[in-house]
PDB file of C-alpha atoms in Angstrom:
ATOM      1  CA  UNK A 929       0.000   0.000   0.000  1.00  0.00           C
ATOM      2  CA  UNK A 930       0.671   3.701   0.283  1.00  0.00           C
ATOM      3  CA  UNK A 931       2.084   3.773   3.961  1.00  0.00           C
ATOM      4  CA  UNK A 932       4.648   0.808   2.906  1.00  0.00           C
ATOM      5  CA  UNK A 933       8.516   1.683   3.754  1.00  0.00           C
ATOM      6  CA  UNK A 934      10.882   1.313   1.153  1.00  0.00           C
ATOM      7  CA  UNK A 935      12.837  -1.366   2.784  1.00  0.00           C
ATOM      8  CA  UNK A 936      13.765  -5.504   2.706  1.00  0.00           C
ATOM      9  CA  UNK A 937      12.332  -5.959   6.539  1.00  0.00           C
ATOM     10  CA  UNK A 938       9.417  -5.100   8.476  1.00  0.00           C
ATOM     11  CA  UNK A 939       9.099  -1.506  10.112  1.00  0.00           C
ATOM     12  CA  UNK A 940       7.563  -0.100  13.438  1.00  0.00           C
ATOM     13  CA  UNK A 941       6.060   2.105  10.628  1.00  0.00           C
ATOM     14  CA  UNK A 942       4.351  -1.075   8.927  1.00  0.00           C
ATOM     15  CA  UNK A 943       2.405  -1.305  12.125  1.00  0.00           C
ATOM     16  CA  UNK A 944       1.122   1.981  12.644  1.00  0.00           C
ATOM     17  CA  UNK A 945      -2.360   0.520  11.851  1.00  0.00           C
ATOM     18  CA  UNK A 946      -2.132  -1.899  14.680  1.00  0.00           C
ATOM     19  CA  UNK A 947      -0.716  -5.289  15.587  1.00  0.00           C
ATOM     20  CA  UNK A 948      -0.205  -8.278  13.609  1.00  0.00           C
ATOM     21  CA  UNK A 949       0.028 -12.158  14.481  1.00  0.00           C
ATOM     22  CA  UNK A 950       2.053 -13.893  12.249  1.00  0.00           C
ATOM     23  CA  UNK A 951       3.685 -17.409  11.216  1.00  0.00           C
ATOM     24  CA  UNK A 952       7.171 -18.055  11.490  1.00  0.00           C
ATOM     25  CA  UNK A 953       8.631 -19.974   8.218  1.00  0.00           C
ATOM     26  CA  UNK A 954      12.132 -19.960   8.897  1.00  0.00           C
ATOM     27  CA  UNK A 955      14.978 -17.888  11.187  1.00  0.00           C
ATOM     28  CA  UNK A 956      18.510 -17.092  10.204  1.00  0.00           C
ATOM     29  CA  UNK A 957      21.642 -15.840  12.145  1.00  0.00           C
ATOM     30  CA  UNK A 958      24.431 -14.199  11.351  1.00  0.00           C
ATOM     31  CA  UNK A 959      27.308 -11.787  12.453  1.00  0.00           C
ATOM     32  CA  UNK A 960      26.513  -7.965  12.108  1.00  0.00           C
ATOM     33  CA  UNK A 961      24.308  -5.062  14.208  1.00  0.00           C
ATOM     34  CA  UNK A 962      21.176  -7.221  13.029  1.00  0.00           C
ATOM     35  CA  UNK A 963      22.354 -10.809  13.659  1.00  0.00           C
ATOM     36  CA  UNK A 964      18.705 -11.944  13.845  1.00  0.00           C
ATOM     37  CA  UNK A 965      16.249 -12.397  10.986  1.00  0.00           C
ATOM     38  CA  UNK A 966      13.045 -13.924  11.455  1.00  0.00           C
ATOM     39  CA  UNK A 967      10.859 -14.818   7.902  1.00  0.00           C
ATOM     40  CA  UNK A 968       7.240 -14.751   8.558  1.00  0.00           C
ATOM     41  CA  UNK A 969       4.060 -15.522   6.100  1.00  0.00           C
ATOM     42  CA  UNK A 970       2.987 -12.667   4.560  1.00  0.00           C
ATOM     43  CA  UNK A 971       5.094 -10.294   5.398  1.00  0.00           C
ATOM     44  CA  UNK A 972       8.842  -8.675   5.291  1.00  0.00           C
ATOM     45  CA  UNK A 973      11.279 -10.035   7.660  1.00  0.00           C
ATOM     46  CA  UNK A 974      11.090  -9.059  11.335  1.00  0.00           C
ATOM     47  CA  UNK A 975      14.764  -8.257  12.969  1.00  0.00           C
ATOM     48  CA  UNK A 976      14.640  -7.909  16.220  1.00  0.00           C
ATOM     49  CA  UNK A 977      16.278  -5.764  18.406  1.00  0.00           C
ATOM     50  CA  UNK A 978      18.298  -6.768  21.177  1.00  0.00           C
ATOM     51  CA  UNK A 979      15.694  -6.726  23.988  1.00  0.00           C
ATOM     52  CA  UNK A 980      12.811  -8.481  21.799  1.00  0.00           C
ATOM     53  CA  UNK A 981      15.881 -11.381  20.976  1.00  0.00           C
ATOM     54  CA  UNK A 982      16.189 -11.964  24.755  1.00  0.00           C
ATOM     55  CA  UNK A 983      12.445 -12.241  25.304  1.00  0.00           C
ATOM     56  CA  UNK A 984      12.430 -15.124  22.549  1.00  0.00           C
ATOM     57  CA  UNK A 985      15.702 -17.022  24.288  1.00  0.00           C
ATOM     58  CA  UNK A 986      13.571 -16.561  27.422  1.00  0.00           C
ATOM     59  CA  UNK A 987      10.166 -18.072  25.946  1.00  0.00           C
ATOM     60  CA  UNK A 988      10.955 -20.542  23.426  1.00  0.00           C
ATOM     61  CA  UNK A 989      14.763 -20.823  24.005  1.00  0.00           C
ATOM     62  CA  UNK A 990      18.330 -20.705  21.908  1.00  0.00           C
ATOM     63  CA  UNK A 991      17.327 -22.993  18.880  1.00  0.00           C
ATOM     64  CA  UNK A 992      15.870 -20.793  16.311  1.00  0.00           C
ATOM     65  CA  UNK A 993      14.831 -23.729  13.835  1.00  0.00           C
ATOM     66  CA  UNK A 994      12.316 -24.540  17.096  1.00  0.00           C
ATOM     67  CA  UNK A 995      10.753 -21.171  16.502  1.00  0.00           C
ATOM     68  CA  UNK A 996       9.266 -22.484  12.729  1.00  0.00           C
ATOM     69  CA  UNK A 997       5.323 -22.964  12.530  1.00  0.00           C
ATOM     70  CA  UNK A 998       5.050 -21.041  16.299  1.00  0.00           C
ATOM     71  CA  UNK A 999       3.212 -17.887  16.265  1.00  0.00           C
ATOM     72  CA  UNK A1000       3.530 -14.540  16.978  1.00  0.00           C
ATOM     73  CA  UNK A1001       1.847 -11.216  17.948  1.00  0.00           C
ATOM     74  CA  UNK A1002       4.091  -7.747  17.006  1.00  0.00           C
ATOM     75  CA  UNK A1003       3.141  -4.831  17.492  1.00  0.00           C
ATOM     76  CA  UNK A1004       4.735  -0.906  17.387  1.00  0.00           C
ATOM     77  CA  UNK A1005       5.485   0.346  20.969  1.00  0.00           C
ATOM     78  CA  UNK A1006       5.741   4.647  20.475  1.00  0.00           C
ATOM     79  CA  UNK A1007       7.831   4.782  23.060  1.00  0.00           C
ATOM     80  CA  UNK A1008      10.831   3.293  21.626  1.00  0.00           C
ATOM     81  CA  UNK A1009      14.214   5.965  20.844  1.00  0.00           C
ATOM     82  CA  UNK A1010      16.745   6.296  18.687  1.00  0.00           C
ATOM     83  CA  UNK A1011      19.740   8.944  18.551  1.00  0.00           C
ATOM     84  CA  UNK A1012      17.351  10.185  21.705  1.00  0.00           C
ATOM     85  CA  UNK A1013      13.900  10.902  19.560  1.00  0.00           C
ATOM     86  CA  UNK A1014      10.887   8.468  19.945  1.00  0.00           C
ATOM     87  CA  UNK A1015      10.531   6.760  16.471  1.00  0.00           C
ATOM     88  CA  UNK A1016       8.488   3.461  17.710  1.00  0.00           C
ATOM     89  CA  UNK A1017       9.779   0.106  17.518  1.00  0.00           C
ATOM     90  CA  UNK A1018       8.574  -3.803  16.963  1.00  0.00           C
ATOM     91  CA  UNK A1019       7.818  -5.503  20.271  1.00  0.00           C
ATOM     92  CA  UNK A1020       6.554  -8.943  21.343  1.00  0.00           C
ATOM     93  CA  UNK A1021       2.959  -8.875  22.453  1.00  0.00           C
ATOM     94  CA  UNK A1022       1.997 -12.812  22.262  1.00  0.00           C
ATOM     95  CA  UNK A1023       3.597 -16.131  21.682  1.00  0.00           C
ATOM     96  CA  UNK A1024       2.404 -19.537  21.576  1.00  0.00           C
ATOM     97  CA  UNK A1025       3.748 -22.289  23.239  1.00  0.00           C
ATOM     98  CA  UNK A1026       4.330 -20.650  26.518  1.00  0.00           C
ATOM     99  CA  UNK A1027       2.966 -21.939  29.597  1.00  0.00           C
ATOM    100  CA  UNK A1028       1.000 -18.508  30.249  1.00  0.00           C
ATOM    101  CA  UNK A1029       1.496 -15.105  30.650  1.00  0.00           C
ATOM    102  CA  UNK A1030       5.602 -14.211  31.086  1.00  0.00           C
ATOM    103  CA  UNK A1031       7.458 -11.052  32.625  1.00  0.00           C
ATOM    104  CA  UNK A1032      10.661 -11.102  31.024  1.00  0.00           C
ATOM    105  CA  UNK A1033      12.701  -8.152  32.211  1.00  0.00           C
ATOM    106  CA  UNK A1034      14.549  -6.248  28.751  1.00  0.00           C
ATOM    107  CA  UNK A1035      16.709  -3.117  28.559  1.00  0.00           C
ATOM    108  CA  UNK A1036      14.509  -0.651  26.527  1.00  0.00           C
ATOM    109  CA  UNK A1037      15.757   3.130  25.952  1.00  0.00           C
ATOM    110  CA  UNK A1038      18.833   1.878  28.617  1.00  0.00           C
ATOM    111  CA  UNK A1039      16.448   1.196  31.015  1.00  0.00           C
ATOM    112  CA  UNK A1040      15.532  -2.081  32.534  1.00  0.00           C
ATOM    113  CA  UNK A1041      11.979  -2.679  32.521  1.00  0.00           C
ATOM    114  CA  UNK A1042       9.682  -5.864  32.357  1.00  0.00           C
ATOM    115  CA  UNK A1043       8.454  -7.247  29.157  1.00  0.00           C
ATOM    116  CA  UNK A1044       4.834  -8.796  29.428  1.00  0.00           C
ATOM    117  CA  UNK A1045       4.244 -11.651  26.438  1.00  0.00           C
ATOM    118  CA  UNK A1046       1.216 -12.938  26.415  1.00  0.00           C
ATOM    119  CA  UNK A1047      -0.054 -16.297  25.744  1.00  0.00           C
ATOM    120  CA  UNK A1048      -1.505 -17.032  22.328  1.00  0.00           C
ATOM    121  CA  UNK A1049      -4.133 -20.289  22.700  1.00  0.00           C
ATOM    122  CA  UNK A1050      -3.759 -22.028  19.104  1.00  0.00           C
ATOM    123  CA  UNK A1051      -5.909 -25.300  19.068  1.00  0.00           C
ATOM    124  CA  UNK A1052      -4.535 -28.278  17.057  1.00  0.00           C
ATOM    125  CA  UNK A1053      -4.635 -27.797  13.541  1.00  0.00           C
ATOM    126  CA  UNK A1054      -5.768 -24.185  13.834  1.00  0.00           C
ATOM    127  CA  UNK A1055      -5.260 -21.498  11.686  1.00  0.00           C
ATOM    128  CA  UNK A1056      -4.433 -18.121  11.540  1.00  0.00           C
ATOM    129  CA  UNK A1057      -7.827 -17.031  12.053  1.00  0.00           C
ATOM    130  CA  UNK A1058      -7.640 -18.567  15.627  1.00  0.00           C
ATOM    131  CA  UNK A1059      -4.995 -16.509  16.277  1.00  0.00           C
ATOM    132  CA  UNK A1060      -6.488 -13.121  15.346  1.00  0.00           C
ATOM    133  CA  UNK A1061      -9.433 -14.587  17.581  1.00  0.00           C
ATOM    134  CA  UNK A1062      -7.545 -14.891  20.728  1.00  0.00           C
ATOM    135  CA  UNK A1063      -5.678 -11.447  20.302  1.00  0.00           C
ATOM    136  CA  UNK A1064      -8.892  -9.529  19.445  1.00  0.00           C
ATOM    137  CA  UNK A1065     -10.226 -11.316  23.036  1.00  0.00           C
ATOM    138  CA  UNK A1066      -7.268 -10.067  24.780  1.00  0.00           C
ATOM    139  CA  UNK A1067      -7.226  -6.701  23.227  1.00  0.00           C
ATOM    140  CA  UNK A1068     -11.199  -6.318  23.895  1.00  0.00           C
ATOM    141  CA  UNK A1069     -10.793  -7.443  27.524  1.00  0.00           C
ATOM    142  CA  UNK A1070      -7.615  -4.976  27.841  1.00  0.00           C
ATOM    143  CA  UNK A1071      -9.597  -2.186  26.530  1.00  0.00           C
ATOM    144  CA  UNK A1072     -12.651  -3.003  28.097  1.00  0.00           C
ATOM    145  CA  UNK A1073     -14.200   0.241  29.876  1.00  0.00           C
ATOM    146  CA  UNK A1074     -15.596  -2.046  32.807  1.00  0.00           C
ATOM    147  CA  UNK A1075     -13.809  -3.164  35.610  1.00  0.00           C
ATOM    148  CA  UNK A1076     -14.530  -6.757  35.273  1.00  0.00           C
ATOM    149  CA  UNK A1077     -12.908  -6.698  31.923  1.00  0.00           C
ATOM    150  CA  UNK A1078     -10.077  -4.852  32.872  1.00  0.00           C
ATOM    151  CA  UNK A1079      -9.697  -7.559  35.998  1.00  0.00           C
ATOM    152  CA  UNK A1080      -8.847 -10.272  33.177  1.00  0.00           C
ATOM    153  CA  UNK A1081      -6.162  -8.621  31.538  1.00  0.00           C
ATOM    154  CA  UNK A1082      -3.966 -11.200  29.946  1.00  0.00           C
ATOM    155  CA  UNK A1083      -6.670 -13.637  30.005  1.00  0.00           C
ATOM    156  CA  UNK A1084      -7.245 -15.171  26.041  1.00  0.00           C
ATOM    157  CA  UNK A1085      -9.044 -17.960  24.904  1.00  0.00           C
ATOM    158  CA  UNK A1086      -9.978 -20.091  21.425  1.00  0.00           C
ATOM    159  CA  UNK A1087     -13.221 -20.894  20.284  1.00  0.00           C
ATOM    160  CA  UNK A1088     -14.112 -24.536  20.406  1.00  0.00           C
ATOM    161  CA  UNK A1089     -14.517 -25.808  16.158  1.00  0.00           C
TER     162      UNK A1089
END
């Protein structure tokens, strides 16, 4: 579209619309400022930065071939600087196969602050259209104006097929 950046991976910028859950297909590793590339369906390459590399060694561990046909949930944190000025940056919002919500603690704008991944529930066999489902219940109860909502942050579930 129009608002696409001129570029070989994915942007903060590619997200201003709002989050995306996506597929990984394959991850490779090399030497360099960017050692990390991460190839996901449908979309340009996510690199991520330091911190969001340590959340995945946290969650799903070392192995980066283990990381193909798990799921995802990016989205473009504001807050994020560069040379001191807040251009935005990719985070982790979801994963699957983790045991539930995590707190991973990550250096962000050289301060240490906790990370919170939530869990993405993918039944057997499911596709990304489960996934969507679980993050729009998690987003809904997040931004819920009642209380009771608002009490089950983190909190996402699948439909049963």
């Amino acid at each position: 579209g129009t608002l696409k950046a001129k570029t070989k991976q994915l942007n903060a910028d590619d997200l201003i619309t709002g989050p995306i859950i996506v597929q990984i297909e394959g991850v490779d590793v090399r030497e360099g400022q960017q050692p990390v590339t991460i190839h996901i369906k449908g979309h340009l390459p996510y690199m991520p930065c330091l911190g969001m590399r340590r959340v995945l060694t946290i969650a799903w561990g070392s192995k980066g071939k283990k990381y193909i046909g798990r799921w995802m949930e990016l989205y473009r944190n504001p807050d994020v600087l560069w040379g001191g000025v807040a251009v935005g940056g990719i985070e982790i919002a979801a994963l699957t196969d983790i045991p539930g919500p995590m707190s991973i603690p990550v250096t962000v704008n050289s301060k240490q602050s906790p990370s919170r991944v939530n869990r993405i529930w993918m039944l057997p066999g499911a596709s990304s259209a489960n996934a969507y489902f679980s993050a729009f219940v998690r987003h809904s109860l997040r931004t819920s104006p009642s209380g009771t909502a608002r009490s089950l942050e983190g909190v996402t579930t699948a439909p049963s097929l």
